[in-house]
mmCIF file of C-alpha atoms in Angstrom:
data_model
loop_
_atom_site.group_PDB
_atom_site.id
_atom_site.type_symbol
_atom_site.label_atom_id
_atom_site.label_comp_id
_atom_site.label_asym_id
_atom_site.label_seq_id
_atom_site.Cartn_x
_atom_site.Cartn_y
_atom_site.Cartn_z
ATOM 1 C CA UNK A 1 -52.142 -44.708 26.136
ATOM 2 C CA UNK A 2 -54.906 -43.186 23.780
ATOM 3 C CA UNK A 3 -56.136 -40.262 24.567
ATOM 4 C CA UNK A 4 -59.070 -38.079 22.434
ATOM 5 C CA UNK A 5 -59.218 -34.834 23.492
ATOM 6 C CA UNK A 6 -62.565 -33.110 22.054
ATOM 7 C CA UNK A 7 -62.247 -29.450 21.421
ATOM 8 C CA UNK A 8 -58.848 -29.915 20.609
ATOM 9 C CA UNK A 9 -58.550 -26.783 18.662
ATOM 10 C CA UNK A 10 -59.733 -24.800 21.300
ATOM 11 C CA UNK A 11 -57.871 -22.422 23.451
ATOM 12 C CA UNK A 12 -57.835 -24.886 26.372
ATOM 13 C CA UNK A 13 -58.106 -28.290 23.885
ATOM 14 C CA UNK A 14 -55.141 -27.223 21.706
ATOM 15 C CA UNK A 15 -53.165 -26.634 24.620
ATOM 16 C CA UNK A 16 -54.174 -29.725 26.205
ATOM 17 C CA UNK A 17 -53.088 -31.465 23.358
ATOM 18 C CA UNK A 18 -49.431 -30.022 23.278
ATOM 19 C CA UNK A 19 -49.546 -30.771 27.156
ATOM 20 C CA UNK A 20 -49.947 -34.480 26.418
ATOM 21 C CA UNK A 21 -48.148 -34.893 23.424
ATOM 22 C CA UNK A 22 -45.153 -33.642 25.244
ATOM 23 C CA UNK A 23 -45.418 -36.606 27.614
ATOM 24 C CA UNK A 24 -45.720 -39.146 24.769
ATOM 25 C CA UNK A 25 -49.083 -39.701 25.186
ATOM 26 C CA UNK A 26 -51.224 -40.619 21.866
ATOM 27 C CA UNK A 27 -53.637 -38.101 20.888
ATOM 28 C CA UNK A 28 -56.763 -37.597 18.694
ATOM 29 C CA UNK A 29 -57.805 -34.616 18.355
ATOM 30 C CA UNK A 30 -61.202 -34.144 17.844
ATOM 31 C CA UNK A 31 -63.137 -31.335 16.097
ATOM 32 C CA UNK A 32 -64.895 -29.756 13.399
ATOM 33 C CA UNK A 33 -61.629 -28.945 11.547
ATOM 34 C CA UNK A 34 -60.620 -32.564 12.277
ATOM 35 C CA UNK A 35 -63.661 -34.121 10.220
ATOM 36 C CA UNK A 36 -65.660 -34.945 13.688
ATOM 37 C CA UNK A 37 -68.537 -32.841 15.302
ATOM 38 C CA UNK A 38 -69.675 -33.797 18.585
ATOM 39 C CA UNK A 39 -72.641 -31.468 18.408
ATOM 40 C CA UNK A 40 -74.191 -34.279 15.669
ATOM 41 C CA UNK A 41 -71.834 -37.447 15.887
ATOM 42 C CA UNK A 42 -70.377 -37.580 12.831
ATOM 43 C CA UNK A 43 -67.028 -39.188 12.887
ATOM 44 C CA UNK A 44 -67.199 -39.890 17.025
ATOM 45 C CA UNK A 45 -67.152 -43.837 16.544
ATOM 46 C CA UNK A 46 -64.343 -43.855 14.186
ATOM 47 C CA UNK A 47 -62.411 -41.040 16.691
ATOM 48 C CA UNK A 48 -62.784 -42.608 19.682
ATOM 49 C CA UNK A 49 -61.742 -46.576 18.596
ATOM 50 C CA UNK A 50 -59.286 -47.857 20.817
ATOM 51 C CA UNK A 51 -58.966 -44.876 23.109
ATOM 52 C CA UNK A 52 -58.455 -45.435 26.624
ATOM 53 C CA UNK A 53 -59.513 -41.684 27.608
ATOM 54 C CA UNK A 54 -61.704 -39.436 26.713
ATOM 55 C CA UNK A 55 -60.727 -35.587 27.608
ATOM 56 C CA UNK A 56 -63.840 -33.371 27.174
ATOM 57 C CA UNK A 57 -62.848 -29.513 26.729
ATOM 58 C CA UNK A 58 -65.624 -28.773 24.355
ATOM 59 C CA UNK A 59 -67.389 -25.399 25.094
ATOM 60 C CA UNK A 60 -70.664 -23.637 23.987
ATOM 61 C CA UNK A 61 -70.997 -21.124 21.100
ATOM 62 C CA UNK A 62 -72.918 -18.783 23.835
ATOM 63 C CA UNK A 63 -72.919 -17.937 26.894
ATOM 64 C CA UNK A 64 -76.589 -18.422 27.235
ATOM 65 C CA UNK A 65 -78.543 -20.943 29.509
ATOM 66 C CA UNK A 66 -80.592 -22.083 26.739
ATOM 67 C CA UNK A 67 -77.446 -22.229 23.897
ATOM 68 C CA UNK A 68 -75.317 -23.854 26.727
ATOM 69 C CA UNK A 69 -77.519 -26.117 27.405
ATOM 70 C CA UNK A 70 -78.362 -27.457 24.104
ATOM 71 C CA UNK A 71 -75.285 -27.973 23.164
ATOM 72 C CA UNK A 72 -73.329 -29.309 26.433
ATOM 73 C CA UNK A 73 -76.660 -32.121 26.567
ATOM 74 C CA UNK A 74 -75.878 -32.902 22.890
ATOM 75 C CA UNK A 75 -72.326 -33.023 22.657
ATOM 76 C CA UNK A 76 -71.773 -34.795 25.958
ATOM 77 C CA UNK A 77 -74.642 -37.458 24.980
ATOM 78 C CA UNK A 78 -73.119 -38.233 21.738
ATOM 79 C CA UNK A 79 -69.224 -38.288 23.699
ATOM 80 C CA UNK A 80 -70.779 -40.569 26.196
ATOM 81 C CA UNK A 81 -72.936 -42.953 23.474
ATOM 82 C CA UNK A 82 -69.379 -43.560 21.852
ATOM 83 C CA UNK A 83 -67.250 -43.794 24.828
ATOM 84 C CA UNK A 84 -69.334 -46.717 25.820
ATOM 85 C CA UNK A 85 -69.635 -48.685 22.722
ATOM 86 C CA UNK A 86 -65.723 -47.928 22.181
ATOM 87 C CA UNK A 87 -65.286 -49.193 25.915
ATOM 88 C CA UNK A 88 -63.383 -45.953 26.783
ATOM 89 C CA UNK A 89 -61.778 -46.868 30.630
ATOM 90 C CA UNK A 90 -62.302 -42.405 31.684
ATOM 91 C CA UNK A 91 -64.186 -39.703 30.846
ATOM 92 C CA UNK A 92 -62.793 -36.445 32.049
ATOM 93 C CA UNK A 93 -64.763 -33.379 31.475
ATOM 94 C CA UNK A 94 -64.129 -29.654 31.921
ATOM 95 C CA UNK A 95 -66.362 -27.860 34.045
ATOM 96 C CA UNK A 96 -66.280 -24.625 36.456
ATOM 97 C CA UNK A 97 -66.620 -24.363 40.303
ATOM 98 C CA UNK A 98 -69.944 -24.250 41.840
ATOM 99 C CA UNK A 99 -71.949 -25.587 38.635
ATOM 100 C CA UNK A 100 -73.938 -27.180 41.145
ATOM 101 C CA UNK A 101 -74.626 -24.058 43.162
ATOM 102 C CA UNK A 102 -75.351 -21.160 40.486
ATOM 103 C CA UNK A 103 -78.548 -22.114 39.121
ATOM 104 C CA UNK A 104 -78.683 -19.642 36.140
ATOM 105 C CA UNK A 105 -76.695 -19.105 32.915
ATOM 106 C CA UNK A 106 -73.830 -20.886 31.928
ATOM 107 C CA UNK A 107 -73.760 -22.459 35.088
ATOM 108 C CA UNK A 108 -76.929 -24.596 34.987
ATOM 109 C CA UNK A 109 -75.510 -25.547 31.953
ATOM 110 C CA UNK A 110 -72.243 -26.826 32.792
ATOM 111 C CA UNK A 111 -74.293 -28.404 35.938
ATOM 112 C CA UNK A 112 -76.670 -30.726 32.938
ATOM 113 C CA UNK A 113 -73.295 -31.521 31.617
ATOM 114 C CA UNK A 114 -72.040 -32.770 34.687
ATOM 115 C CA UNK A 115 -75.102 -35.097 35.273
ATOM 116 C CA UNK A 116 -74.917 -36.626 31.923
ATOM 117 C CA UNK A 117 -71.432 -37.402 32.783
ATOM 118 C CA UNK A 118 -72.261 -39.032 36.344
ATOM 119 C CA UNK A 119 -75.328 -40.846 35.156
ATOM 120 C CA UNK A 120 -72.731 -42.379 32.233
ATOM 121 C CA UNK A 121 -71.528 -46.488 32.819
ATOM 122 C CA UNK A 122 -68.257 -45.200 31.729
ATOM 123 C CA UNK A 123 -65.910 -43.876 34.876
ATOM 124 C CA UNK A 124 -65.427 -40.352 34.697
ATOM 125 C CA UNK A 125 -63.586 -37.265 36.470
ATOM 126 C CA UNK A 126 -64.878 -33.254 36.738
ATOM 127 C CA UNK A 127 -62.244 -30.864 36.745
ATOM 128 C CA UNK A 128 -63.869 -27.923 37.880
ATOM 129 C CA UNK A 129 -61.760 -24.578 36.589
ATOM 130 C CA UNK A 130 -62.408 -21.575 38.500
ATOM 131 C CA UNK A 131 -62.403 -18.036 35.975
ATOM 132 C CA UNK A 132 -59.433 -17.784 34.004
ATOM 133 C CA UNK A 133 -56.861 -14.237 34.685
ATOM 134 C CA UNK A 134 -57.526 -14.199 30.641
ATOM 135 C CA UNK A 135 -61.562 -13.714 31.288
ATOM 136 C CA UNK A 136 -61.306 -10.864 33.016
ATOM 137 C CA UNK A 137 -60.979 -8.334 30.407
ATOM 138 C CA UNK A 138 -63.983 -9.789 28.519
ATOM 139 C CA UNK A 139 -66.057 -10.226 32.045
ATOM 140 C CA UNK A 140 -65.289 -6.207 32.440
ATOM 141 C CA UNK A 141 -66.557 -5.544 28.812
ATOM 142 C CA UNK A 142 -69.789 -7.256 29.548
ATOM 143 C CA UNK A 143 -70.334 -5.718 32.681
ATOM 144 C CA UNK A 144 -69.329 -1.877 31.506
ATOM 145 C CA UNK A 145 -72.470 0.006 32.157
ATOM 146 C CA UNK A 146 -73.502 3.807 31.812
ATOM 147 C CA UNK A 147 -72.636 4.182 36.001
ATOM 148 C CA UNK A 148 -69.772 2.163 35.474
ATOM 149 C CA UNK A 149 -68.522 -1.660 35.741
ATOM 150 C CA UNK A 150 -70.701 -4.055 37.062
ATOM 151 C CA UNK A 151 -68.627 -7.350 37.664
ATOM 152 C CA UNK A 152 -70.434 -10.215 38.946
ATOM 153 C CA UNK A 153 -69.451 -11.709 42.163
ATOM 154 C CA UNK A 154 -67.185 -15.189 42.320
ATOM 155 C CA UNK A 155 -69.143 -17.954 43.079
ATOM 156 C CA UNK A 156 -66.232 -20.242 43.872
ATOM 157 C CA UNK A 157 -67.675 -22.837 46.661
ATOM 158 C CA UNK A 158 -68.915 -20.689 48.992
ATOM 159 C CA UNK A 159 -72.561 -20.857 50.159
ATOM 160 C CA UNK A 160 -74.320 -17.123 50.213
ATOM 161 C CA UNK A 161 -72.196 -14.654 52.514
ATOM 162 C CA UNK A 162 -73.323 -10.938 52.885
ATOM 163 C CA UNK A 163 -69.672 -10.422 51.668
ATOM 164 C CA UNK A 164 -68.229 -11.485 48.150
ATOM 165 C CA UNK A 165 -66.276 -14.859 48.700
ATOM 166 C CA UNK A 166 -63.136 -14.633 47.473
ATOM 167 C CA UNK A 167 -61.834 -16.576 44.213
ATOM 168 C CA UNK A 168 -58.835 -17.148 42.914
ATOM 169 C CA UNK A 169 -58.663 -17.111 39.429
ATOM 170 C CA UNK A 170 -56.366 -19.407 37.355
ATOM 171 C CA UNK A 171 -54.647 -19.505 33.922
ATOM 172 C CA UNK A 172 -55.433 -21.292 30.448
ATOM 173 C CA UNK A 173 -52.240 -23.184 31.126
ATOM 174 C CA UNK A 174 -52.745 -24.626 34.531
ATOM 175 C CA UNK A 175 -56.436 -25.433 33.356
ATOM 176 C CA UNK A 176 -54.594 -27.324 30.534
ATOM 177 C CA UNK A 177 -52.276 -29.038 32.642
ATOM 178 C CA UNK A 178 -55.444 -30.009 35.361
ATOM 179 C CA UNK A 179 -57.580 -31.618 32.349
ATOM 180 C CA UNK A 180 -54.076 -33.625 31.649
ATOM 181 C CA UNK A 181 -53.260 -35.101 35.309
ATOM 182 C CA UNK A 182 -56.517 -37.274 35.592
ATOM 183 C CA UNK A 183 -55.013 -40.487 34.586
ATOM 184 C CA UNK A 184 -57.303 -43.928 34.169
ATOM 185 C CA UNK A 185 -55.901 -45.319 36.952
ATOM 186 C CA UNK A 186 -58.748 -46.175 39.657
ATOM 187 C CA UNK A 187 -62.084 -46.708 38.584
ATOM 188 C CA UNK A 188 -62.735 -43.467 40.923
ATOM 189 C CA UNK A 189 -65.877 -41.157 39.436
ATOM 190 C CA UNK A 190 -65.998 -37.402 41.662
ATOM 191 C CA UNK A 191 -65.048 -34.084 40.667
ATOM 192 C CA UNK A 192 -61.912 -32.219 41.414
ATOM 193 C CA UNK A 193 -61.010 -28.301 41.455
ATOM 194 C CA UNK A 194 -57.436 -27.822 40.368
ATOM 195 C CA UNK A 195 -55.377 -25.521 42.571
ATOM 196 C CA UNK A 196 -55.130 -21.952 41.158
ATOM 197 C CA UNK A 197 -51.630 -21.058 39.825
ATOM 198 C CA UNK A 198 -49.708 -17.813 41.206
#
């Protein structure tokens, strides 16, 4: 099997790319460093020839809607255009829980991500990650105000409670390993959220 994993130097992609190369699996790696940019196409057709799978772990330079957005519509458009002309059998992208419920933020941009995917011809999968145990240092920076730490509430599935739903965060690792178990298989298109590792 051929596998391109875009945003394979990431923290998530390069692990992801261990993860399968460690079960024998054949992988591209795509990214800047590699000689392909997803944001503007360059080297996509010649990356994604033959493959059988295309792993999307890409992420935005910002956390902001308007960044996010721009650049998870463009990548994922220009992933998708070559997936289909290379006749890629699975897409599987990278998302987070309740991108479909959080309109704001990073959120609503994951969530345009995720309809480019299911409005694709090519069969895809959503692996929805809830935060990561490594987030939470940076997620306590940004919140540090003069009164004290403001940390926003976990929006993992749960419709709006008068009480903070509870989450349960996951690792980089298990992430990696979720992203890895969606196999061609069945032409089955859905999302999926991983279980959290303990």
């Amino acid at each position: 099997m051929r596998v391109v994993v875009a945003g394979a130097t990431g923290l998530i992609g390069s692990r992801t790319v261990a993860r399968l190369r460690d079960h024998g699996v054949e992988v591209v790696p795509v990214s800047r460093g590699e000689g392909v940019d997803v944001s503007t196409g360059r080297g996509l057709d010649q990356a994604l020839r033959a493959a059988d799978v295309v792993v999307d772990v890409t992420d935005a330079p910002s956390r902001d809607e308007g960044v996010g957005t721009e650049f998870f519509t463009t990548a994922t458009g220009n992933l998708r255009k070559a997936a289909t002309a290379a006749g890629v059998e699975h897409y599987v992208a990278l998302s987070v829980v309740a991108a479909d419920r959080v309109g704001s933020g990073y959120f609503r941009a994951k969530a345009a991500q995720e309809d480019l995917a299911r409005n694709a011809t090519v069969p895809y999968s959503l692996v929805r990650a809830t935060p990561f145990f490594e987030s939470v240092a940076a997620t306590a920076t940004a919140g540090t105000q003069p009164d004290g730490v403001h940390v926003p509430r976990c929006c993992c599935g749960r419709s709006r409670r008068t009480t903070p739903p509870r989450c349960s965060p996951m690792s980089r690792w298990a992430c990696r390993s979720s992203a890895c178990w969606k196999q061609p298989g069945p032409k089955i298109s859905g999302s999926r959220t991983p279980p959290p590792s303990c």
